[in-house]
CSV table of C-alpha atoms and ligand atoms in Angstrom, one decimal:
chain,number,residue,atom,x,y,z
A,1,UNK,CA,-196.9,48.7,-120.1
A,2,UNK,CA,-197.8,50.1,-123.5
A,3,UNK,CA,-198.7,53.1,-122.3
A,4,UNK,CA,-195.0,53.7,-120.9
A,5,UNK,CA,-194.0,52.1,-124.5
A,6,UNK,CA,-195.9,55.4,-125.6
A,7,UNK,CA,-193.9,57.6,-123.6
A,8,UNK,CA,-190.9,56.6,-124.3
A,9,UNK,CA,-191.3,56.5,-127.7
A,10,UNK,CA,-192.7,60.4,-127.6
A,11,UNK,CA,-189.7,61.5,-125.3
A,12,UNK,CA,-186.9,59.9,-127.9
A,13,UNK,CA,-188.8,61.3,-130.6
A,14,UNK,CA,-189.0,65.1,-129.4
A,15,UNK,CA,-185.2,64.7,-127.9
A,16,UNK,CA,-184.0,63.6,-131.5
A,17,UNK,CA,-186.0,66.1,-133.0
A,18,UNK,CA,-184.1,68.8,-131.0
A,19,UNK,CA,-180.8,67.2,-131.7
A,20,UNK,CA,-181.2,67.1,-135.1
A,21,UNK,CA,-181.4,71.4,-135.2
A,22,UNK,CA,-177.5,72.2,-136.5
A,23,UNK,CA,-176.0,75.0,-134.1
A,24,UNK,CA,-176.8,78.7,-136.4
A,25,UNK,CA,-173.6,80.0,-135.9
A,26,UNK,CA,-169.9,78.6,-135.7
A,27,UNK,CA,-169.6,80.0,-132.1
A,28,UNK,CA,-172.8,78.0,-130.7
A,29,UNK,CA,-171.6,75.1,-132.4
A,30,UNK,CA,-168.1,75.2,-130.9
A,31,UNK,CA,-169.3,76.9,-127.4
A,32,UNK,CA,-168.3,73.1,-125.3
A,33,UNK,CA,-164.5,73.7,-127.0
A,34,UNK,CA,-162.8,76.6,-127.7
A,35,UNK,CA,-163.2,80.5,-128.8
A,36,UNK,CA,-163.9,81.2,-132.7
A,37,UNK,CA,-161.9,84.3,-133.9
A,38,UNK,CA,-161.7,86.2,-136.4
A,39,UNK,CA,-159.0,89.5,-137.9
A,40,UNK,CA,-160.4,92.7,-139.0
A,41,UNK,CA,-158.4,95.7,-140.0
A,42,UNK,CA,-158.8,99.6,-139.7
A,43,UNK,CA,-160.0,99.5,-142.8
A,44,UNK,CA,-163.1,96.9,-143.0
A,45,UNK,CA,-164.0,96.4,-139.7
A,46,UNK,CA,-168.0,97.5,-139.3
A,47,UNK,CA,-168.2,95.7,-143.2
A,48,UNK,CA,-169.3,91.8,-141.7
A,49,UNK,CA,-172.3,92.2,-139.4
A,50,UNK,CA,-173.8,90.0,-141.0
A,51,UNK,CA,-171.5,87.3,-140.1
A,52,UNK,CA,-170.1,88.4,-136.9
A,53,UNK,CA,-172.5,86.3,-134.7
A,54,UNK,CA,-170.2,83.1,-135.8
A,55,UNK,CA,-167.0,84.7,-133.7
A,56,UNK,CA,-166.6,85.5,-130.1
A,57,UNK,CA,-162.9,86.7,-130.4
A,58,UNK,CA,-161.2,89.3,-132.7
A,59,UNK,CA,-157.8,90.3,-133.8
A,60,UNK,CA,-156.9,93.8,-134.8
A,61,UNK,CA,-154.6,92.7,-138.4
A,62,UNK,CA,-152.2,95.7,-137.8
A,63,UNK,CA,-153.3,98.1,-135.2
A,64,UNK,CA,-151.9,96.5,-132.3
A,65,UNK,CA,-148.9,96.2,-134.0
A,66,UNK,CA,-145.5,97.9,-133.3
A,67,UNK,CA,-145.3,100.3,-135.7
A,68,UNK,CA,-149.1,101.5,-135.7
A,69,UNK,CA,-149.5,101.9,-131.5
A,70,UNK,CA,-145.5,103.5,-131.0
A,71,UNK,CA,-144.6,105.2,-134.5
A,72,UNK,CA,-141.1,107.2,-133.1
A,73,UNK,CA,-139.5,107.2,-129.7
A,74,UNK,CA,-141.9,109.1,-127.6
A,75,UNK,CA,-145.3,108.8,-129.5
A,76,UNK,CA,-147.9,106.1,-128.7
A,77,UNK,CA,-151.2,106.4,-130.3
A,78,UNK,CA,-153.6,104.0,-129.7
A,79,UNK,CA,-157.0,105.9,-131.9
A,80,UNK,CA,-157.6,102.7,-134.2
A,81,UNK,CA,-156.8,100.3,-132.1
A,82,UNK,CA,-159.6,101.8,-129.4
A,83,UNK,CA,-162.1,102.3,-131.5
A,84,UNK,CA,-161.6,98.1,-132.9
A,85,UNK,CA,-161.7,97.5,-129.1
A,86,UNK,CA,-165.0,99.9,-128.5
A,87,UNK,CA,-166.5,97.8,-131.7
A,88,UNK,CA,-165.5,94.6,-130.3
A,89,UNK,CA,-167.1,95.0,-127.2
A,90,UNK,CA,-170.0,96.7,-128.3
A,91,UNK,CA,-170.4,92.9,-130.8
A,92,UNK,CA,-169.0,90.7,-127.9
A,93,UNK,CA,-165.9,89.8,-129.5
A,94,UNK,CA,-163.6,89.5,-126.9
A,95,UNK,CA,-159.6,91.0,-128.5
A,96,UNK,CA,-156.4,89.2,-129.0
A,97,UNK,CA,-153.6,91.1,-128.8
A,98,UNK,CA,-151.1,91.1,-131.5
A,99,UNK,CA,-148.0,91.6,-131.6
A,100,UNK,CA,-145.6,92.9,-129.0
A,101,UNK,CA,-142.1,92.4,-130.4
A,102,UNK,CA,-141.7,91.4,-134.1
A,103,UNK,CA,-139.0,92.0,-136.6
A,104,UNK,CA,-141.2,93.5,-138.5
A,105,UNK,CA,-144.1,96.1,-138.9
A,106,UNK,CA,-141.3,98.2,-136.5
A,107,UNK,CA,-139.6,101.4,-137.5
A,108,UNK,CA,-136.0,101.3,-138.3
A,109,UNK,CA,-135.1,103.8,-136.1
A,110,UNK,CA,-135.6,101.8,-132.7
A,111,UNK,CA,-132.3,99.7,-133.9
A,112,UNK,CA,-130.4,102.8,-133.4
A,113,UNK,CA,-128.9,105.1,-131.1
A,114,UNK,CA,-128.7,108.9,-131.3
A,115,UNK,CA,-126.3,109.4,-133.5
A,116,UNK,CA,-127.4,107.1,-136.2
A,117,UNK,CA,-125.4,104.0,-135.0
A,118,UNK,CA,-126.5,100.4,-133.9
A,119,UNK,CA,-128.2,100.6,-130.9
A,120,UNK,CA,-126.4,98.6,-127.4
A,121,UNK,CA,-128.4,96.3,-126.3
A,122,UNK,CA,-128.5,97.7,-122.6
A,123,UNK,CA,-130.7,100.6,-124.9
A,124,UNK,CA,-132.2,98.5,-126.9
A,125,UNK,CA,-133.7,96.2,-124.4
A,126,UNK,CA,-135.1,99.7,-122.4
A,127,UNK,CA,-136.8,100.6,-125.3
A,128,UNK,CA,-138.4,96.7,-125.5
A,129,UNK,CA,-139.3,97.4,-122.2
A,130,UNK,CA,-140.9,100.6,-122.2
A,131,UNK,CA,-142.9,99.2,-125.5
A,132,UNK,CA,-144.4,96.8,-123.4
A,133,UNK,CA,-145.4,98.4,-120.3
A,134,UNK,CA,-147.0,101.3,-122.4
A,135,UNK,CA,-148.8,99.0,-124.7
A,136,UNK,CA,-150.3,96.3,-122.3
A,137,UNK,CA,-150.6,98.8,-119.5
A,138,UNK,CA,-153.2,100.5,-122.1
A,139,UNK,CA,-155.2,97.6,-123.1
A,140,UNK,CA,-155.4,96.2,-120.0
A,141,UNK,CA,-157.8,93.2,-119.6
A,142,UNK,CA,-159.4,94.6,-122.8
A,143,UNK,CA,-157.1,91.7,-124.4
A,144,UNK,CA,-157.7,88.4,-123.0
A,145,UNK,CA,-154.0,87.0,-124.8
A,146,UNK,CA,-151.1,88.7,-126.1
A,147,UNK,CA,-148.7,87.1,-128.9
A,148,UNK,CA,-145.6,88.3,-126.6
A,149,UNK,CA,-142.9,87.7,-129.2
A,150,UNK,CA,-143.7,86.7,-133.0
A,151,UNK,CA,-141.8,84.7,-135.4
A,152,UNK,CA,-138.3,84.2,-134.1
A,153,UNK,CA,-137.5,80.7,-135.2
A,154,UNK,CA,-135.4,79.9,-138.4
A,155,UNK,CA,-137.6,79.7,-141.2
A,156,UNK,CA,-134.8,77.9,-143.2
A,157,UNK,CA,-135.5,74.5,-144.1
A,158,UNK,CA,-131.9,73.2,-142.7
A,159,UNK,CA,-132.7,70.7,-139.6
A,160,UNK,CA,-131.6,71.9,-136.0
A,161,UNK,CA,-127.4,71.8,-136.2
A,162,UNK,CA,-125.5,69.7,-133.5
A,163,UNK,CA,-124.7,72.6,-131.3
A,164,UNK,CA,-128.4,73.9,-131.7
A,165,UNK,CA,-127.3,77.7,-133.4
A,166,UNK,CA,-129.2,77.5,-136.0
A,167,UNK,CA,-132.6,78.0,-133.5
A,168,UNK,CA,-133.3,81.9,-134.1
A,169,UNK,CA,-133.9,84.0,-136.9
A,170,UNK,CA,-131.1,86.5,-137.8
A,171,UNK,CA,-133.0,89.6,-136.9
A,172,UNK,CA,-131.8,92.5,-135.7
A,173,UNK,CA,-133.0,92.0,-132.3
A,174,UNK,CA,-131.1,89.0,-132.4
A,175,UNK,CA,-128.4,90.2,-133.9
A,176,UNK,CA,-127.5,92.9,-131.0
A,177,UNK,CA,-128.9,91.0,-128.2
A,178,UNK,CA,-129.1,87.5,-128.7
A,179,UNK,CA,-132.1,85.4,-127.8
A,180,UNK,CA,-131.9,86.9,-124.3
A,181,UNK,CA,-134.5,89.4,-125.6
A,182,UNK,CA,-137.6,86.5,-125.9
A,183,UNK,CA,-137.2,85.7,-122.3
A,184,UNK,CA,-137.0,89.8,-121.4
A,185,UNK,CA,-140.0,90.5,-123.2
A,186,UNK,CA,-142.1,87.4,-121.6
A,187,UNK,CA,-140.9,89.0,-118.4
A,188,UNK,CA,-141.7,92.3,-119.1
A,189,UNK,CA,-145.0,91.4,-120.2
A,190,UNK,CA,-145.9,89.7,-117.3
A,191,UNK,CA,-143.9,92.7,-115.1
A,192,UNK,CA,-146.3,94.8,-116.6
A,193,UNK,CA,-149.5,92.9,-116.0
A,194,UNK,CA,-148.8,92.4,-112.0
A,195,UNK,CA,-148.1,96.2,-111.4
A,196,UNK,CA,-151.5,96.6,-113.4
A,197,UNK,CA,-153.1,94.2,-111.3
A,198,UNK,CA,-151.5,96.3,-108.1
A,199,UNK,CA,-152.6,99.6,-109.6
A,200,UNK,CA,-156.4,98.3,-110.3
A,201,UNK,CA,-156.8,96.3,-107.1
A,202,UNK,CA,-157.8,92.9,-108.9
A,203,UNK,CA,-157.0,89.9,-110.6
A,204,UNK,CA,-156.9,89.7,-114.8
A,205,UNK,CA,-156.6,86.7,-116.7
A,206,UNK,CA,-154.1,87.8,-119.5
A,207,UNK,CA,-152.3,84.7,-121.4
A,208,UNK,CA,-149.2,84.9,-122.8
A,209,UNK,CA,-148.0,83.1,-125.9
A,210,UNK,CA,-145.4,82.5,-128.3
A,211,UNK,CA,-146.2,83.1,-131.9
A,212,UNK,CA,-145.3,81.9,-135.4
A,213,UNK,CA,-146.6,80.2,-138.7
A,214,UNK,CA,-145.2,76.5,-140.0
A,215,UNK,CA,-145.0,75.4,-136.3
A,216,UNK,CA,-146.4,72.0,-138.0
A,217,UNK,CA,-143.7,71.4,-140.1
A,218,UNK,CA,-141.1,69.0,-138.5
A,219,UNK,CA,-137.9,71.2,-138.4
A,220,UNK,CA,-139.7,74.3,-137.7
A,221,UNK,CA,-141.1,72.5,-134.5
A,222,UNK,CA,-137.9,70.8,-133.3
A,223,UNK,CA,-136.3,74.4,-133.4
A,224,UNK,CA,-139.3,76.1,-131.4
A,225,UNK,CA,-138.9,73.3,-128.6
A,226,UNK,CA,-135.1,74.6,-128.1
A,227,UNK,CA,-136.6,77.4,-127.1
A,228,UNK,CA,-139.4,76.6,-125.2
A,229,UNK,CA,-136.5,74.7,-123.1
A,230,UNK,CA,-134.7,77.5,-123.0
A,231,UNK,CA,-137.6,80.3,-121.9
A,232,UNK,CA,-138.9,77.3,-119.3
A,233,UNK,CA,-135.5,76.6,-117.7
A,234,UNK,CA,-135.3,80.6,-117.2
A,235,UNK,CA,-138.8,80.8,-115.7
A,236,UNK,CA,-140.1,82.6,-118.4
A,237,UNK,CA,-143.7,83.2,-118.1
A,238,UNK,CA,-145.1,81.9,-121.5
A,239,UNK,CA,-148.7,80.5,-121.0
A,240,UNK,CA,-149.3,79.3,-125.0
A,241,UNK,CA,-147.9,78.6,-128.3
A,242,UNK,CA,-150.0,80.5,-131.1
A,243,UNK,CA,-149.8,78.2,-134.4
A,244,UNK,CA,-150.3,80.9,-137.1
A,245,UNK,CA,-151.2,77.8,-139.5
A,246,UNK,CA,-151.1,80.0,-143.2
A,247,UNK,CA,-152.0,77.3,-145.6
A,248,UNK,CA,-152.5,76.5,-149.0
A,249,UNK,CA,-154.4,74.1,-150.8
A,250,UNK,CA,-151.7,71.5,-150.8
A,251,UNK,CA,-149.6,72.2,-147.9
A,252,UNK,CA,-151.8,70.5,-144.9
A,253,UNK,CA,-150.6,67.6,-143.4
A,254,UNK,CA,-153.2,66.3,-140.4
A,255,UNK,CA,-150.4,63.9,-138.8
A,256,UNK,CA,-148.0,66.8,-138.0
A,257,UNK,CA,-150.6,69.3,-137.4
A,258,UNK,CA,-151.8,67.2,-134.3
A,259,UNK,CA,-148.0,66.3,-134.0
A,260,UNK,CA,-147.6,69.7,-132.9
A,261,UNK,CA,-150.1,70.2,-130.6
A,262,UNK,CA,-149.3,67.3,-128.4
A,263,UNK,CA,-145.2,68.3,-128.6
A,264,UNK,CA,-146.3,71.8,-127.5
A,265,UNK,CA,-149.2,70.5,-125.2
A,266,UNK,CA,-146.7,67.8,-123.7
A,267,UNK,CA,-144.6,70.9,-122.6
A,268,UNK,CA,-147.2,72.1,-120.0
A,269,UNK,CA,-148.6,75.0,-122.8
A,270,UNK,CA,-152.1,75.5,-124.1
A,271,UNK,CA,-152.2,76.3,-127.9
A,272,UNK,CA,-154.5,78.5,-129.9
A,273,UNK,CA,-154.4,78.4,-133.8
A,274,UNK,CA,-153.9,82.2,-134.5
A,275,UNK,CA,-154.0,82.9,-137.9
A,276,UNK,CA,-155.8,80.0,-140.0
A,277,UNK,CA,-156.4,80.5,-143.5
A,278,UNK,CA,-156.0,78.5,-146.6
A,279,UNK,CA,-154.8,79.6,-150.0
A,280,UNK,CA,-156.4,78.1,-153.0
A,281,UNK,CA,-153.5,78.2,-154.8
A,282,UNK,CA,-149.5,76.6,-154.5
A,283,UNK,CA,-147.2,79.4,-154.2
A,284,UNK,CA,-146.0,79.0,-157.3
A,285,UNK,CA,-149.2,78.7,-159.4
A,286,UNK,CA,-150.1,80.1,-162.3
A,287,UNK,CA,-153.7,79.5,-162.0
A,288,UNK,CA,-156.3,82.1,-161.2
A,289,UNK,CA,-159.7,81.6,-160.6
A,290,UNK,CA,-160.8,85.2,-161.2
A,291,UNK,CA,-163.8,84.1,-162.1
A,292,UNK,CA,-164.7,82.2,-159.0
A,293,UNK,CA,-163.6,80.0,-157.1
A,294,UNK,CA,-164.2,76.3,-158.8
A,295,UNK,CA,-166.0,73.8,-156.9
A,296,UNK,CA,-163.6,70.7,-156.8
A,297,UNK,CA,-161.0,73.4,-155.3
A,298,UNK,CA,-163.3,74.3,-152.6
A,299,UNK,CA,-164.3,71.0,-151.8
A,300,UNK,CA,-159.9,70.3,-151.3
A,301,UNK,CA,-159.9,74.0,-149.1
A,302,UNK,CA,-163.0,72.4,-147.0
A,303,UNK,CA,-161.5,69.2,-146.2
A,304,UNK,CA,-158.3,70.8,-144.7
A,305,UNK,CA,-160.6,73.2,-142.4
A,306,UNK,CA,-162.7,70.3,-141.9
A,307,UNK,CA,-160.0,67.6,-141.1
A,308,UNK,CA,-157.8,70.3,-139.1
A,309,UNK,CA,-161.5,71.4,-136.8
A,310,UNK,CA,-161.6,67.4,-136.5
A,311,UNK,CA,-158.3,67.5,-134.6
A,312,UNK,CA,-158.8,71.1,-132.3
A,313,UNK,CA,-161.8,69.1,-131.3
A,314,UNK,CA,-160.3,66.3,-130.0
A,315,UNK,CA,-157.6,68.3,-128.4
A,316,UNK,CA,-159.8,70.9,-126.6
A,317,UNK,CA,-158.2,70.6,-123.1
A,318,UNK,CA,-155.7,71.9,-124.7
A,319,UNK,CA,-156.9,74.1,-127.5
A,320,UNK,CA,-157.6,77.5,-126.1
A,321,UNK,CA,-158.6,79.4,-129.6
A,322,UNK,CA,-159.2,78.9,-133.1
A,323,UNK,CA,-158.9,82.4,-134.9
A,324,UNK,CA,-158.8,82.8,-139.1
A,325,UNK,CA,-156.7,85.5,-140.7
A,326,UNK,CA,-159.3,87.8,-142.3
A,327,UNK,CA,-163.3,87.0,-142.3
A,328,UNK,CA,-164.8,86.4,-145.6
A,329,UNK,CA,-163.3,86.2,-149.8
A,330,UNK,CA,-164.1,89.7,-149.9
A,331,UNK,CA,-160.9,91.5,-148.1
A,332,UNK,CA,-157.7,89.3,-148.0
A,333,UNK,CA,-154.4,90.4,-147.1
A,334,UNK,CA,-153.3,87.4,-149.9
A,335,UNK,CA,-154.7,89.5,-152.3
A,336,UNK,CA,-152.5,92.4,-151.5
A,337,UNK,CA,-149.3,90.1,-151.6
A,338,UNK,CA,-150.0,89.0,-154.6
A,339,UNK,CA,-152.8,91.4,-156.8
A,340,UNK,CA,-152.4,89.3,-160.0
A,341,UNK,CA,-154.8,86.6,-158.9
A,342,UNK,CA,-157.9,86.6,-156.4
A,343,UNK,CA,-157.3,84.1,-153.7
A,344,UNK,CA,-160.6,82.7,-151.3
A,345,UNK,CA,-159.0,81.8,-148.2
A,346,UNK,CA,-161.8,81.8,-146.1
A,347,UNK,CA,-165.0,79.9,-144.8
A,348,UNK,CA,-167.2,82.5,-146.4
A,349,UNK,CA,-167.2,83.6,-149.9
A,350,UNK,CA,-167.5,87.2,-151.2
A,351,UNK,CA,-170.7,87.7,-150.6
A,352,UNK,CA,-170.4,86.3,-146.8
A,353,UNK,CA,-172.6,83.3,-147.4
A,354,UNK,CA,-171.0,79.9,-145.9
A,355,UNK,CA,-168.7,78.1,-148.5
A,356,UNK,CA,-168.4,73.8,-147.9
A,357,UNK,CA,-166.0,74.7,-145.5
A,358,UNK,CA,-168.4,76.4,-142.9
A,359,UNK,CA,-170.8,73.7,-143.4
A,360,UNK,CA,-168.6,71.0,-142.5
A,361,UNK,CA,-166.9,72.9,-139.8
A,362,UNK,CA,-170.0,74.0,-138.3
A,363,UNK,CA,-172.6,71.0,-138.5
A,364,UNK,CA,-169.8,68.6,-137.6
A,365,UNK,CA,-172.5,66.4,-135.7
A,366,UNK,CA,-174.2,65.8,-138.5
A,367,UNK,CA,-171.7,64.6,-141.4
A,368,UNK,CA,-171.3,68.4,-142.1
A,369,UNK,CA,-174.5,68.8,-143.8
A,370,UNK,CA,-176.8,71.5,-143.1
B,1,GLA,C1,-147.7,87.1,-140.1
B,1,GLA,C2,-148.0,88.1,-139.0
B,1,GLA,C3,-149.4,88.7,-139.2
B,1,GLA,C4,-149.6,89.2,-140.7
B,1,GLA,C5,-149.3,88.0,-141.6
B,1,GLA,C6,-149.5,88.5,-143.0
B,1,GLA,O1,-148.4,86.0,-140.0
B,1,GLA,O2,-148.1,87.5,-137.7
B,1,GLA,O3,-149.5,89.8,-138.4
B,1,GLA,O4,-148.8,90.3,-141.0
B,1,GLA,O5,-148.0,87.6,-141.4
B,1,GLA,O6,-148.7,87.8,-143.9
């Protein structure tokens, strides 16, 4: 009897003493729930090897995007964003696509004809389609998801009108062909995935999603579900909404943040978070901490990533991604928009070592500490 006291004693011992290790990397610690992403650029790319064993999934910032892959009419060139790809593989990130249609990042010239005018939108939608095909025809499987259509909900604060026409942004896709083009483009996406399947002689599993930041905020998300209706009663084939999630230090509510995901979940849709980051300043701040980042303001930025992980967690039948905008303090796009103050949006500081943020995120078992 006391000798199986022994052994039992010695058993819970060495299994808590192998608990008690915290996962090494974001990715191990997260590998039971959902992919860890991070967005590298052209530019910086081989620069984070030293924290790339935390992700399994990159985004290419602007390569991908319209205006990069299909400059004029006739010329695709897809150099930078093969070379990401090559990179990515080689580091075993698999690649998120981004973005197939957007108003922006997209040459002015494909709104117009030959001779200079607005384009019909019998021309306009050929050109949509030969964009696709071209582009997810040459990445193939090499991209696991593609943000199909980005950003065409009403960012104006005004709630959804009584005869629903204030759903879409006044782009100029919109403007010349109404929101018929959202539905095309899921079905020329998907158009040009089965004749891809046909050509190769197999199966992919390419996911196609919706994409677009403040999907948390009440109005924004009351608009998008008009046109989730909308795509689903025409059969569109829309797999996932992509919930950029751009924050700042004040801006995070938890309760409509998993609001969200169950309204978009409830739908039938997986969700990924696309483009997480948080600013540590309001917009309209004064305040720069050019110095360094202050630690009671980093302590704020780690409870929203810590709070918001809290909540993909308990969602991750649903949760398909969690991807940040950028890598580590070092290389922000934030700090191009605004080059009068140095923003940390990140979970790693300049100097790639974890800030409070990574701790908590990562060694969640434990009360976040490491
Ligand atoms: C949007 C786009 C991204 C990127 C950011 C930068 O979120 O989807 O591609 O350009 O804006 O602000």
């Amino acid at each position: 009897m006391r000798f199986k006291k022994i052994i039992i004693a010695l058993i819970a011992l060495v299994t808590l003493g192998s608990c008690n290790a915290n996962p090494k990397t974001l990715k191990e610690a997260y590998k039971n729930y959902f992919p860890i992403g991070l967005t590298l650029n052209k530019n910086n790319y081989t620069n984070y090897e030293d924290i790339l064993d935390n992700f399994n999934s990159m985004t290419c910032e602007n390569e991908m995007k319209w205006s990069s892959v299909h400059p004029s009419d006739d010329i695709y060139i897809y150099d930078e964003a093969d070379k990401m790809i090559s990179y990515a593989k080689e580091h075993h990130l698999n690649v998120r696509g981004h973005a197939l249609v957007w108003h922006e990042a997209i040459p002015a010239g494909v709104f117009l004809d030959k001779n200079q005018e607005t384009i019909s939108k019998e021309d306009l939608l050929k050109k949509m389609k030969n964009h696709i095909f071209n582009v997810v025809k040459h990445f193939k499987d090499d991209v696991y998801v593609w943000d199909v259509v980005n950003e065409v909900i009403d960012e104006n604060e005004d709630p959804l009108n009584e005869d629903k026409t204030n759903v879409y942004r006044q782009s100029s896709w919109y403007n010349i062909c109404g929101r018929d083009y959202i539905l095309y483009a899921f079905q020329y996406a998907k158009e040009a995935l089965n004749e891809l399947e046909e050509e190769l002689g197999r199966k992919m599993n390419v996911k196609l999603y919706y994409n677009d930041y403040s999907l948390a905020n009440p109005t924004k998300r009351e608009k998008l579900v008009e046109m989730i209706k909308y795509l689903q009663e025409n059969n569109a084939p829309i797999d996932g909404i992509g919930m950029q999630s751009h924050y700042h230090i004040n801006s995070f509510s938890q309760v409509e943040f998993e609001n969200s995901i169950n309204t978009y979940s409830s739908m039938g849709l997986e969700v990924q978070i696309t483009e997480f980051d948080v600013s540590v300043y309001e917009p309209e701040s004064k305040e720069n901490y050019e110095m360094g980042l202050p630690e009671d303001i980093e302590l704020i930025q780690a409870s929203i990533f810590s709070r918001a992980f809290k909540i993909l967690r308990k969602h991750k039948d649903v949760i398909t991604g969690a991807t940040f905008w950028g890598a580590a303090d070092d290389s922000t796009y934030l700090d191009d928009l605004n080059p009068n103050r140095k923003d940390y949006p990140y979970m790693f500081n300049e100097y790639h070592e974890g800030k409070s943020s990574y701790y908590m995120v990562k060694n969640f078992l434990y009360g976040g500490k490491d």
